[in-house]
JSON list of C-alpha atoms in Angstrom, two decimals:
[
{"chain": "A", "resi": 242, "resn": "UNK", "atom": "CA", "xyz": [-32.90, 9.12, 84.68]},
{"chain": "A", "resi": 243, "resn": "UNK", "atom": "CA", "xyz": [-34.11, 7.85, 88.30]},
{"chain": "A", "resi": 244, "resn": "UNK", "atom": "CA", "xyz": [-35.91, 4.70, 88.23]},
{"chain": "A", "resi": 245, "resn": "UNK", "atom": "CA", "xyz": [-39.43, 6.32, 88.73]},
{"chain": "A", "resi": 246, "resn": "UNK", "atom": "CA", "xyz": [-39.35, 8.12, 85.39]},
{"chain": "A", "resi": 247, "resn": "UNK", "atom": "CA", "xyz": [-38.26, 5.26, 83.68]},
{"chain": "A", "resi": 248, "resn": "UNK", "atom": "CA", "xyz": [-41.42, 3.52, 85.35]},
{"chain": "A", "resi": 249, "resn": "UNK", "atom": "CA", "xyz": [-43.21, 6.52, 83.93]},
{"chain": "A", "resi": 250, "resn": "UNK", "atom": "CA", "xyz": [-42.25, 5.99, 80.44]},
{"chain": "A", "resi": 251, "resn": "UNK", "atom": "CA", "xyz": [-42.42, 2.43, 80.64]},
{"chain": "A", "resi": 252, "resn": "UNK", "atom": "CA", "xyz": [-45.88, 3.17, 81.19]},
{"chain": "A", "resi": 253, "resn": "UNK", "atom": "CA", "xyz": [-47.18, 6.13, 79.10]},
{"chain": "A", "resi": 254, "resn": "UNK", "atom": "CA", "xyz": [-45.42, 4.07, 76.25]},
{"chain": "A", "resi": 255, "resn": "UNK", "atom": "CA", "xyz": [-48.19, 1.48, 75.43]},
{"chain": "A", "resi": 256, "resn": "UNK", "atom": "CA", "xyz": [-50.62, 4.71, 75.60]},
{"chain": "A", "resi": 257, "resn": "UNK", "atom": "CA", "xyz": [-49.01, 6.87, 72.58]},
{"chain": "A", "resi": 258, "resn": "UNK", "atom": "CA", "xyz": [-48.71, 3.81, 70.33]},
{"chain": "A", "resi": 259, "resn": "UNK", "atom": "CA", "xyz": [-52.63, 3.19, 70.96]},
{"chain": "A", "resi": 260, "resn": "UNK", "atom": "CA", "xyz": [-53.17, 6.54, 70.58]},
{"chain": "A", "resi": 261, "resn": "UNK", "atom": "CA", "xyz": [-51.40, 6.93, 67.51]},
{"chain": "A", "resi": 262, "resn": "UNK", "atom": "CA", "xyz": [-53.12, 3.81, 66.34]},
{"chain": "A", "resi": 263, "resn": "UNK", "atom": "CA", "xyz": [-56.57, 5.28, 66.76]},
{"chain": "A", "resi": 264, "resn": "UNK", "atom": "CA", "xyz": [-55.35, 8.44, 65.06]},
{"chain": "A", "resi": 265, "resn": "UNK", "atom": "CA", "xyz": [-53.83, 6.49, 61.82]},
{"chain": "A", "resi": 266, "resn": "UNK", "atom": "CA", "xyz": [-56.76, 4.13, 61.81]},
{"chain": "A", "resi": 267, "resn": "UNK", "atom": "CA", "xyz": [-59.44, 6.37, 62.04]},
{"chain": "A", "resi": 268, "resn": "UNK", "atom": "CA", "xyz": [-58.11, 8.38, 59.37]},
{"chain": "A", "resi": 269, "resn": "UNK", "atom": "CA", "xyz": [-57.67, 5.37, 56.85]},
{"chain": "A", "resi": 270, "resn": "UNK", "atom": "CA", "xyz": [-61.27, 4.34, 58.00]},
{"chain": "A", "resi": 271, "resn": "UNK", "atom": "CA", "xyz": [-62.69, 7.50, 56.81]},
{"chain": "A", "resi": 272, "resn": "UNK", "atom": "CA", "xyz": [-60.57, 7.74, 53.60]},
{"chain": "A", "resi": 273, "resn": "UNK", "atom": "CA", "xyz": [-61.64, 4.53, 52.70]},
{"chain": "A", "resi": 274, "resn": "UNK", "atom": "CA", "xyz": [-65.27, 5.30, 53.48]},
{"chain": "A", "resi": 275, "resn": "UNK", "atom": "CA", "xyz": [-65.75, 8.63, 52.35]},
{"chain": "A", "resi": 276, "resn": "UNK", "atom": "CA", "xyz": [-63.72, 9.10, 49.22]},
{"chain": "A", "resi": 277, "resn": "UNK", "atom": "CA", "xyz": [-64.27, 5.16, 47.69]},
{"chain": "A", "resi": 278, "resn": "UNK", "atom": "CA", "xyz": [-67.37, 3.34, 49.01]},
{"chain": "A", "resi": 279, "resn": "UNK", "atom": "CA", "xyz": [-69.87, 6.37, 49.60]},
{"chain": "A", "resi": 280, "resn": "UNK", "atom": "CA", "xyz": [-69.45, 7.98, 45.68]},
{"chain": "A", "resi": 281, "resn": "UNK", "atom": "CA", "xyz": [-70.58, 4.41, 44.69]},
{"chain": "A", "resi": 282, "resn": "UNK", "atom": "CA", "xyz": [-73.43, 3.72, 47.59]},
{"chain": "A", "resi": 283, "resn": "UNK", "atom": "CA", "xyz": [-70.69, 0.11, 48.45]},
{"chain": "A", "resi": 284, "resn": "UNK", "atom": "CA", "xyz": [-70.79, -1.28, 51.75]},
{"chain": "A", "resi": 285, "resn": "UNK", "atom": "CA", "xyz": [-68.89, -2.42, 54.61]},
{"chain": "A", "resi": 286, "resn": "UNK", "atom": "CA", "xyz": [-69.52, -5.04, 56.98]},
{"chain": "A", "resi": 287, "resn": "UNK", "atom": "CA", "xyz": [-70.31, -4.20, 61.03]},
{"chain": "A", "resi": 288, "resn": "UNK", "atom": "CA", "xyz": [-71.65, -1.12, 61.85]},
{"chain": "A", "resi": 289, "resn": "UNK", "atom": "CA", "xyz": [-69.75, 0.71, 59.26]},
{"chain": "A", "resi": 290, "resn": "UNK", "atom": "CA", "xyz": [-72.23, -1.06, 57.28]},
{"chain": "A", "resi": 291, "resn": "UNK", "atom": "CA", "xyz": [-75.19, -0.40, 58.95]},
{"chain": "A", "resi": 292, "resn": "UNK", "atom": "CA", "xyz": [-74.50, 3.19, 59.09]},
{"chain": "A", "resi": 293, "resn": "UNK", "atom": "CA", "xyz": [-73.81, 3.42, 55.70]},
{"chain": "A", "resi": 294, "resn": "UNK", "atom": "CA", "xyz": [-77.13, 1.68, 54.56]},
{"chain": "A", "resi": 295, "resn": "UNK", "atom": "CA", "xyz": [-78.82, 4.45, 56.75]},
{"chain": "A", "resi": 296, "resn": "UNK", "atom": "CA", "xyz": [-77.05, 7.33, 55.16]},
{"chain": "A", "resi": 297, "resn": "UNK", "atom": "CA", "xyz": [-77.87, 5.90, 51.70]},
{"chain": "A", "resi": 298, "resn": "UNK", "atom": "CA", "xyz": [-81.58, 5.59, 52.58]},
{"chain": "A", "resi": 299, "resn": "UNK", "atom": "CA", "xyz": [-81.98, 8.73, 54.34]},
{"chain": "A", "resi": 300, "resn": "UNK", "atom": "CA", "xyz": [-78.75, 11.08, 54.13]},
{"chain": "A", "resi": 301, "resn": "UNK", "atom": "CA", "xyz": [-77.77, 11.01, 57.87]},
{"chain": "A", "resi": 302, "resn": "UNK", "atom": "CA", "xyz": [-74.12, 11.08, 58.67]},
{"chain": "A", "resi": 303, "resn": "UNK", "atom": "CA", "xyz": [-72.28, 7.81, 58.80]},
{"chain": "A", "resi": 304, "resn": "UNK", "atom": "CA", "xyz": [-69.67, 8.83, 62.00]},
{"chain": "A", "resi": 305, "resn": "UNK", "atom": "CA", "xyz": [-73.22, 10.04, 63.70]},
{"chain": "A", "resi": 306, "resn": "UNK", "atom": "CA", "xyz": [-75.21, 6.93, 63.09]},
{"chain": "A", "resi": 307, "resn": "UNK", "atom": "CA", "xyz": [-72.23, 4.72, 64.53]},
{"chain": "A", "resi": 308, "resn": "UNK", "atom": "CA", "xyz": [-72.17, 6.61, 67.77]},
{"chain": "A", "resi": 309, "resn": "UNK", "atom": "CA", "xyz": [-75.72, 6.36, 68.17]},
{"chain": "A", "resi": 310, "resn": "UNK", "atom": "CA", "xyz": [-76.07, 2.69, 67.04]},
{"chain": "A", "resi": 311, "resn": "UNK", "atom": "CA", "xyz": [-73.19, 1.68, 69.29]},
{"chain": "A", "resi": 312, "resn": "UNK", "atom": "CA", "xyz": [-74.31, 2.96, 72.53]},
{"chain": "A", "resi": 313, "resn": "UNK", "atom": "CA", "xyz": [-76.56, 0.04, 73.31]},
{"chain": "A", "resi": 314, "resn": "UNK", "atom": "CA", "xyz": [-73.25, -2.11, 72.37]},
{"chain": "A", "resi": 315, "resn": "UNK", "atom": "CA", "xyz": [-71.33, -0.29, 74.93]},
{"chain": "A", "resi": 316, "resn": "UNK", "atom": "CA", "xyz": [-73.87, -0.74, 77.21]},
{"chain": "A", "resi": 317, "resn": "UNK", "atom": "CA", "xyz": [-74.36, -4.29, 77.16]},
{"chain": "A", "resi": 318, "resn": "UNK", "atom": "CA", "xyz": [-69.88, -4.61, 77.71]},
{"chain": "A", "resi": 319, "resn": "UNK", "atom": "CA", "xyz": [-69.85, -1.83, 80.31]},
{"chain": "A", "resi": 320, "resn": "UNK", "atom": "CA", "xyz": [-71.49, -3.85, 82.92]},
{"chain": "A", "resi": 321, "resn": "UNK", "atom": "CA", "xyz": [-69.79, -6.99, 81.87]},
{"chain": "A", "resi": 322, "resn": "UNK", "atom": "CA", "xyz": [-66.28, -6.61, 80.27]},
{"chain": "A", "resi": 323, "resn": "UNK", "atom": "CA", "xyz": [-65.46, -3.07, 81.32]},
{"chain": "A", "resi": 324, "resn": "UNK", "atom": "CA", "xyz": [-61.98, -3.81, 79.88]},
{"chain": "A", "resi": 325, "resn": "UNK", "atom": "CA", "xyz": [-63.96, -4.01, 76.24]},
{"chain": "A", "resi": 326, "resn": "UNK", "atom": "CA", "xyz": [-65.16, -0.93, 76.73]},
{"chain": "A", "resi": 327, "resn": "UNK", "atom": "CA", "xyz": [-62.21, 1.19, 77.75]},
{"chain": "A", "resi": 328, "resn": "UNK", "atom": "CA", "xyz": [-60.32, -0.74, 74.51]},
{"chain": "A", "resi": 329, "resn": "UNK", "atom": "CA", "xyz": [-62.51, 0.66, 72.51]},
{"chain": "A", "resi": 330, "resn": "UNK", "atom": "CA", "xyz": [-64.63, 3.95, 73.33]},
{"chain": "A", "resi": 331, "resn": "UNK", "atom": "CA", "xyz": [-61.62, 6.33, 72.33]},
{"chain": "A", "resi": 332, "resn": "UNK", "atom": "CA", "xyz": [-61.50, 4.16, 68.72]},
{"chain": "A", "resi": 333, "resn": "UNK", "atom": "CA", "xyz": [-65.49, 4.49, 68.46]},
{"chain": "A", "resi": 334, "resn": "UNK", "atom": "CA", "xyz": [-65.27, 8.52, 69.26]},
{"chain": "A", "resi": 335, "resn": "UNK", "atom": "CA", "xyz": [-62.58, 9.81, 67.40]},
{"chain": "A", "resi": 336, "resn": "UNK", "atom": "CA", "xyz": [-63.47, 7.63, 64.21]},
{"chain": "A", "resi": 337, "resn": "UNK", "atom": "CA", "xyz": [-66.92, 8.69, 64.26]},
{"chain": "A", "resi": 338, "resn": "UNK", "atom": "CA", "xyz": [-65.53, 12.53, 64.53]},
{"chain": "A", "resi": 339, "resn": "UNK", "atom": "CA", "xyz": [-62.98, 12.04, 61.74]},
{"chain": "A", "resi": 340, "resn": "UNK", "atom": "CA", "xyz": [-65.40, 10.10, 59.56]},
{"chain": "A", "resi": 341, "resn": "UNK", "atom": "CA", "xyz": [-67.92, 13.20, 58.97]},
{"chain": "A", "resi": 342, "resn": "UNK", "atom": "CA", "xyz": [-65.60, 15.91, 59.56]},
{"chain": "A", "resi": 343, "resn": "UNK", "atom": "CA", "xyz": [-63.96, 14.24, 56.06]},
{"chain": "A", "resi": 344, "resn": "UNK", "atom": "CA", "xyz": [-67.37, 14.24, 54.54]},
{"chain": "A", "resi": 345, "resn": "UNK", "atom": "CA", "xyz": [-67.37, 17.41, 53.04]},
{"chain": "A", "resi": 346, "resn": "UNK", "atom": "CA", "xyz": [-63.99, 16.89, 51.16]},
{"chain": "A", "resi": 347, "resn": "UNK", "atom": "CA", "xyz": [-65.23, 14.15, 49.50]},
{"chain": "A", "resi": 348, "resn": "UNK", "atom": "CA", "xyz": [-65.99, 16.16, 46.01]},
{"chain": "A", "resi": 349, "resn": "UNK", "atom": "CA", "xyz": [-62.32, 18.10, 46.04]},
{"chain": "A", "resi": 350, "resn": "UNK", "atom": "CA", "xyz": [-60.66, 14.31, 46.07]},
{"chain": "A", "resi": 351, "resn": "UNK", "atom": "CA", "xyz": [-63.05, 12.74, 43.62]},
{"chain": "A", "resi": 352, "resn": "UNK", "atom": "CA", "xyz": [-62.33, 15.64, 40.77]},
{"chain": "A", "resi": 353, "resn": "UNK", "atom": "CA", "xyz": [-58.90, 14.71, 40.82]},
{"chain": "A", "resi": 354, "resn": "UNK", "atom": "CA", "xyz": [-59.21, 10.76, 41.04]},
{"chain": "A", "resi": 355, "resn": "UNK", "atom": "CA", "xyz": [-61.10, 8.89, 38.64]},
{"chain": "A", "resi": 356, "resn": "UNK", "atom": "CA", "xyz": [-62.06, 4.89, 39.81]},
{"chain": "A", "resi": 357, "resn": "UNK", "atom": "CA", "xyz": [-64.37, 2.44, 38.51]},
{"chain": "A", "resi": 358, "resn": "UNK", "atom": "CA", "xyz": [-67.22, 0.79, 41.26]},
{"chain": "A", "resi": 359, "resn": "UNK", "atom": "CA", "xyz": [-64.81, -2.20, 40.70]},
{"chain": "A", "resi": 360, "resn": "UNK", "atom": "CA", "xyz": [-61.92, -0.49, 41.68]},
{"chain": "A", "resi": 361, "resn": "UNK", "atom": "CA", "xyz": [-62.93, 1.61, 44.31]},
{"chain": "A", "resi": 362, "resn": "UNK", "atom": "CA", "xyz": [-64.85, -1.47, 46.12]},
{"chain": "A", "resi": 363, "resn": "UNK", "atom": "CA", "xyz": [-61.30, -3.21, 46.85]},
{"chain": "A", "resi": 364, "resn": "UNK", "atom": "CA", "xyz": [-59.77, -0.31, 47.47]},
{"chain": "A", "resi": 365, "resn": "UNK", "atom": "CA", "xyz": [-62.05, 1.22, 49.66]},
{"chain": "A", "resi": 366, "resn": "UNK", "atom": "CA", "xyz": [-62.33, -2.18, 51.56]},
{"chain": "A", "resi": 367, "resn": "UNK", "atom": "CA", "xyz": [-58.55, -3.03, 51.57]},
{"chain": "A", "resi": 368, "resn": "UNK", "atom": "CA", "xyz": [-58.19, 1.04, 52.86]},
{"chain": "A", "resi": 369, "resn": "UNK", "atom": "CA", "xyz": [-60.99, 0.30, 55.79]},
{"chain": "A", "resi": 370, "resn": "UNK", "atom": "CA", "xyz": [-59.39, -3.11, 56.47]},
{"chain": "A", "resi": 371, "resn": "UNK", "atom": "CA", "xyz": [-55.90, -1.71, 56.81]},
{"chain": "A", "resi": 372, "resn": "UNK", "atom": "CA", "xyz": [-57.30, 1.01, 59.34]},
{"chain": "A", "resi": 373, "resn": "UNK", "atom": "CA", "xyz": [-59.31, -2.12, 61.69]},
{"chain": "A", "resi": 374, "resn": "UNK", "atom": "CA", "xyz": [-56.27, -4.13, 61.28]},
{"chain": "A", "resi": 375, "resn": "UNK", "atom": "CA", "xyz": [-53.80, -1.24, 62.92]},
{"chain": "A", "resi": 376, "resn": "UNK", "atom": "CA", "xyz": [-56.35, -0.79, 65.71]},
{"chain": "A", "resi": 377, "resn": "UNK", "atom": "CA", "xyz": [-56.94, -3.61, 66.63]},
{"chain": "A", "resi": 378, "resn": "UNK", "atom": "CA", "xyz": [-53.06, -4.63, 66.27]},
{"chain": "A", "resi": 379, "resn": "UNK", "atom": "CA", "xyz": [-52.78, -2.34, 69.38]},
{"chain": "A", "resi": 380, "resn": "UNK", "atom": "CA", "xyz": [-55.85, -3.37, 71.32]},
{"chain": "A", "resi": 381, "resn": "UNK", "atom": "CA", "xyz": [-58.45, -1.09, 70.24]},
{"chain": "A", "resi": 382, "resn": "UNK", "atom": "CA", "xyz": [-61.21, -0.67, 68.00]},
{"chain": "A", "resi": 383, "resn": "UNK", "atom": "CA", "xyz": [-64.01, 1.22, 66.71]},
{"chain": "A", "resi": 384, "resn": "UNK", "atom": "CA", "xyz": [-66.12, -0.75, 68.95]},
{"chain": "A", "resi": 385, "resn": "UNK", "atom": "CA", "xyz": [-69.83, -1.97, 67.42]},
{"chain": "A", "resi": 386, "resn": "UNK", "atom": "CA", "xyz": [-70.39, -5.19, 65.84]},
{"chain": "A", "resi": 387, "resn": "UNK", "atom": "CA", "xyz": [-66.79, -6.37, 66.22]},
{"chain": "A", "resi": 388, "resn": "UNK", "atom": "CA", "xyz": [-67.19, -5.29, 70.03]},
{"chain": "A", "resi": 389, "resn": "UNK", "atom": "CA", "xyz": [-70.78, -7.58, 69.99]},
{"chain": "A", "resi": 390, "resn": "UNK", "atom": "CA", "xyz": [-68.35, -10.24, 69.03]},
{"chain": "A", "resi": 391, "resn": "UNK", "atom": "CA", "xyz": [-65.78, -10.69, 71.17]},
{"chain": "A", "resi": 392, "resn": "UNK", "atom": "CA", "xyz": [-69.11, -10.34, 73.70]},
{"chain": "A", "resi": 393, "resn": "UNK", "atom": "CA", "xyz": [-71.09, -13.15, 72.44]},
{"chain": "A", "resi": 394, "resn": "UNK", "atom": "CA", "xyz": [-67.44, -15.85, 71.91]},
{"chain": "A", "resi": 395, "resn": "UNK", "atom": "CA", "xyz": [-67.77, -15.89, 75.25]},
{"chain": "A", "resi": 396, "resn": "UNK", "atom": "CA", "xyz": [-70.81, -17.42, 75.81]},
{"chain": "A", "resi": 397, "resn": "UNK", "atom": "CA", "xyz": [-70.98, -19.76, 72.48]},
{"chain": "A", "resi": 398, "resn": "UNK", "atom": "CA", "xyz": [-69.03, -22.02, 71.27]},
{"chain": "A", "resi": 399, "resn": "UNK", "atom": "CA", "xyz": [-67.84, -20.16, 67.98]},
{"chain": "A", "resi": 400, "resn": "UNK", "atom": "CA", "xyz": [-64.52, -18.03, 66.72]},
{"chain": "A", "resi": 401, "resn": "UNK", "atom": "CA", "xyz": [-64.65, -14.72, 67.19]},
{"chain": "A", "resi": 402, "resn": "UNK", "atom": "CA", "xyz": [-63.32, -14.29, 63.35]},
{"chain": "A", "resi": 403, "resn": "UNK", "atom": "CA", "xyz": [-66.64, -16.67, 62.36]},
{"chain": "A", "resi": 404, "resn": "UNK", "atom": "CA", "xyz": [-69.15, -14.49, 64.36]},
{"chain": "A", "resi": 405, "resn": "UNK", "atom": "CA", "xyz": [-67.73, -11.64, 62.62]},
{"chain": "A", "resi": 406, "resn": "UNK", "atom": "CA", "xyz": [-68.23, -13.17, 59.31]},
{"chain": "A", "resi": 407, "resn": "UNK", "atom": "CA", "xyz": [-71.89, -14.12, 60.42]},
{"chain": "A", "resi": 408, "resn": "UNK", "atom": "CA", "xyz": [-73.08, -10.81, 61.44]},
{"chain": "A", "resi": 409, "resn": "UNK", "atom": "CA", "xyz": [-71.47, -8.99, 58.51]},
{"chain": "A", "resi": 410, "resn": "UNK", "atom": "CA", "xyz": [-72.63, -11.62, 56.14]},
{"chain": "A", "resi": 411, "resn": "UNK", "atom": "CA", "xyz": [-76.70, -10.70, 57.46]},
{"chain": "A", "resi": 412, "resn": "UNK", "atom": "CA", "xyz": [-75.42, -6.72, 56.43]},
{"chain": "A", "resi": 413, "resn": "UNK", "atom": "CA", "xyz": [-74.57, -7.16, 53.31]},
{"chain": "A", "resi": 414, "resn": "UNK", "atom": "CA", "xyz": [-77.46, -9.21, 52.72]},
{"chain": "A", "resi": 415, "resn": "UNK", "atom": "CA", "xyz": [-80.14, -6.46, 53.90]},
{"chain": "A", "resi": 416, "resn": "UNK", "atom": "CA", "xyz": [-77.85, -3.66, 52.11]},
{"chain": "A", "resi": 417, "resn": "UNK", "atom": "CA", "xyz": [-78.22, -5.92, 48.68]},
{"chain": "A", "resi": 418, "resn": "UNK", "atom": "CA", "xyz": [-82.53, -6.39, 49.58]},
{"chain": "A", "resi": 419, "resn": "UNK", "atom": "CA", "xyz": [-82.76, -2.37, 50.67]},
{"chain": "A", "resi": 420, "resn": "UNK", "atom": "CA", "xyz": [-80.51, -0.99, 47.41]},
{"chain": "A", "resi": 421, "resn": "UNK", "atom": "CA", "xyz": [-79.67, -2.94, 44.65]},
{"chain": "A", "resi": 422, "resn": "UNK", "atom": "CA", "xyz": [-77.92, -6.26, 43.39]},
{"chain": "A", "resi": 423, "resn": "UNK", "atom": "CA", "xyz": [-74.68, -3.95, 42.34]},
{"chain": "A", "resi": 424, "resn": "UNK", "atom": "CA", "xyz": [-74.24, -2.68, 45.80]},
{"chain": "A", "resi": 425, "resn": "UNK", "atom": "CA", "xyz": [-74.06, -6.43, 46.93]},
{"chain": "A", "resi": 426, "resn": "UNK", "atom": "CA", "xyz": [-71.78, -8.02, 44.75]},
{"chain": "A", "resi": 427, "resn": "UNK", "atom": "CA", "xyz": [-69.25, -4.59, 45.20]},
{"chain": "A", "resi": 428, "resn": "UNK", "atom": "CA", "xyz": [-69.74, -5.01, 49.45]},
{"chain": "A", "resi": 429, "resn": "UNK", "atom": "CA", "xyz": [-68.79, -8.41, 48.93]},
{"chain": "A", "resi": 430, "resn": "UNK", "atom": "CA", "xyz": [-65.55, -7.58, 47.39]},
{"chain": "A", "resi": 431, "resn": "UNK", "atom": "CA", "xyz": [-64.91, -4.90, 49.61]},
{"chain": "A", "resi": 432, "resn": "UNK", "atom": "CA", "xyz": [-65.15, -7.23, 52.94]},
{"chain": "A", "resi": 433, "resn": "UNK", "atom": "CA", "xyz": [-63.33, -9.47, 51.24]},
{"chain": "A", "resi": 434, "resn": "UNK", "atom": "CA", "xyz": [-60.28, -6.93, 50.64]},
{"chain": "A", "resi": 435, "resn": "UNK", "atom": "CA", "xyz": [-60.99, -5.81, 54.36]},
{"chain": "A", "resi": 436, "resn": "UNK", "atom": "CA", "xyz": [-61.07, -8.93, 55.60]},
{"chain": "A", "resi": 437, "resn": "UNK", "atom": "CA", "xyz": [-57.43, -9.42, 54.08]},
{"chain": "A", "resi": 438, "resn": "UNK", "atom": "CA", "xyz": [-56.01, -6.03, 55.14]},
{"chain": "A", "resi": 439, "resn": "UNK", "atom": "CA", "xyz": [-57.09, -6.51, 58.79]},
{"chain": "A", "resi": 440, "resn": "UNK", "atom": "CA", "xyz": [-55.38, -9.72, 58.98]},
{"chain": "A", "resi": 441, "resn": "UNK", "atom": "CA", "xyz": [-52.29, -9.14, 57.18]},
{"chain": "A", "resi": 442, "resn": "UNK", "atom": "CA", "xyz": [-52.17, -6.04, 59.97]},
{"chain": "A", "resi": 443, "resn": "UNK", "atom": "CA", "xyz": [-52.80, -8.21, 62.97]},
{"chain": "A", "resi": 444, "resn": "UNK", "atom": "CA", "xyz": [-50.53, -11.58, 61.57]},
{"chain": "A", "resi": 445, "resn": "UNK", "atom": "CA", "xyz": [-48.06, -12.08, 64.63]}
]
């Protein structure tokens, strides 16, 4: 092998592990969403959880709703931190793709598997977590509120982890006002077993 394919390699290397990190993420993200927090009208934080709240209030697809909802996101990091945005488009597209094209399975799985709110809430959220936590392991993301962020750390004084916890915190809250007291206390469980998952996937 001369020594510019093995620069080659060297190179495209990085690029199949995030691709193949977007691929496995996206379709854990989905799982989790579709087959465990959707029967059972849980959310998730970020824009997960915005979309959701929309699709429980008015049927829209979730995978649509994040697209549309993080364009003014992308936006605001293009002209800034175009490195943000590259990180993370790919993550935002494809997950938003696999998310509704795994809609309509959603009734085959659930005749064969039989969960509790309780249940499914952790799972769901520890499934959705594990999916974050892989992508972002490799530097990329679905993009959205987690994107807003890293965005806004850099101009106050606060952890990224905390402004996270802020903004997905306010979700949860509105979800609870807009549906019911259930669907708040089960989204709290399920960030909570997110919020694990991602960082047992991105502990160094």
């Amino acid at each position: 092998m001369n020594q510019t394919s093995l620069v080659q390699e060297l190179v495209c290397l990085p690029s199949l592990q995030k691709n193949a990190a977007i691929i496995l993420g996206s379709l854990l993200i989905s799982m989790g969403i579709n087959f465990f927090l959707i029967p059972f009208q849980i959310l998730d934080g970020g824009l997960i959880g915005i979309a959701l709240i929309i699709n429980y209030l008015f049927g829209l697809k979730v995978g649509l709703i994040m697209f549309l909802c993080s364009i003014p996101i992308f936006i605001l990091v293009w002209f800034h931190y175009s490195e943000m945005f590259y990180n993370s488009i790919y993550g935002l597209l494809f997950s938003s793709f696999v998310i509704d094209f795994l809609g309509p399975y959603r009734d085959l799985i659930l005749y064969y598997v039989d969960l509790t709110s309780f249940s499914s809430s952790v799972i769901g959220g520890f499934i959705v977590g594990t999916g974050i936590g892989i992508m972002l392991r490799y530097e990329t993301s679905t993009g959205g509120t987690d994107l807003l962020a890293q965005y806004f750390s850099k101009w106050v004084p606060l952890n990224v982890g905390l402004i996270i916890f802020i903004i997905d915190g306010m979700i949860i809250c509105l979800g609870g006002l807009l549906l019911s007291a259930e669907t708040f206390l089960l989204s709290i469980l399920t960030i909570t077993a997110g919020g694990i998952a991602t960082s047992l996937c991105t502990m160094k």
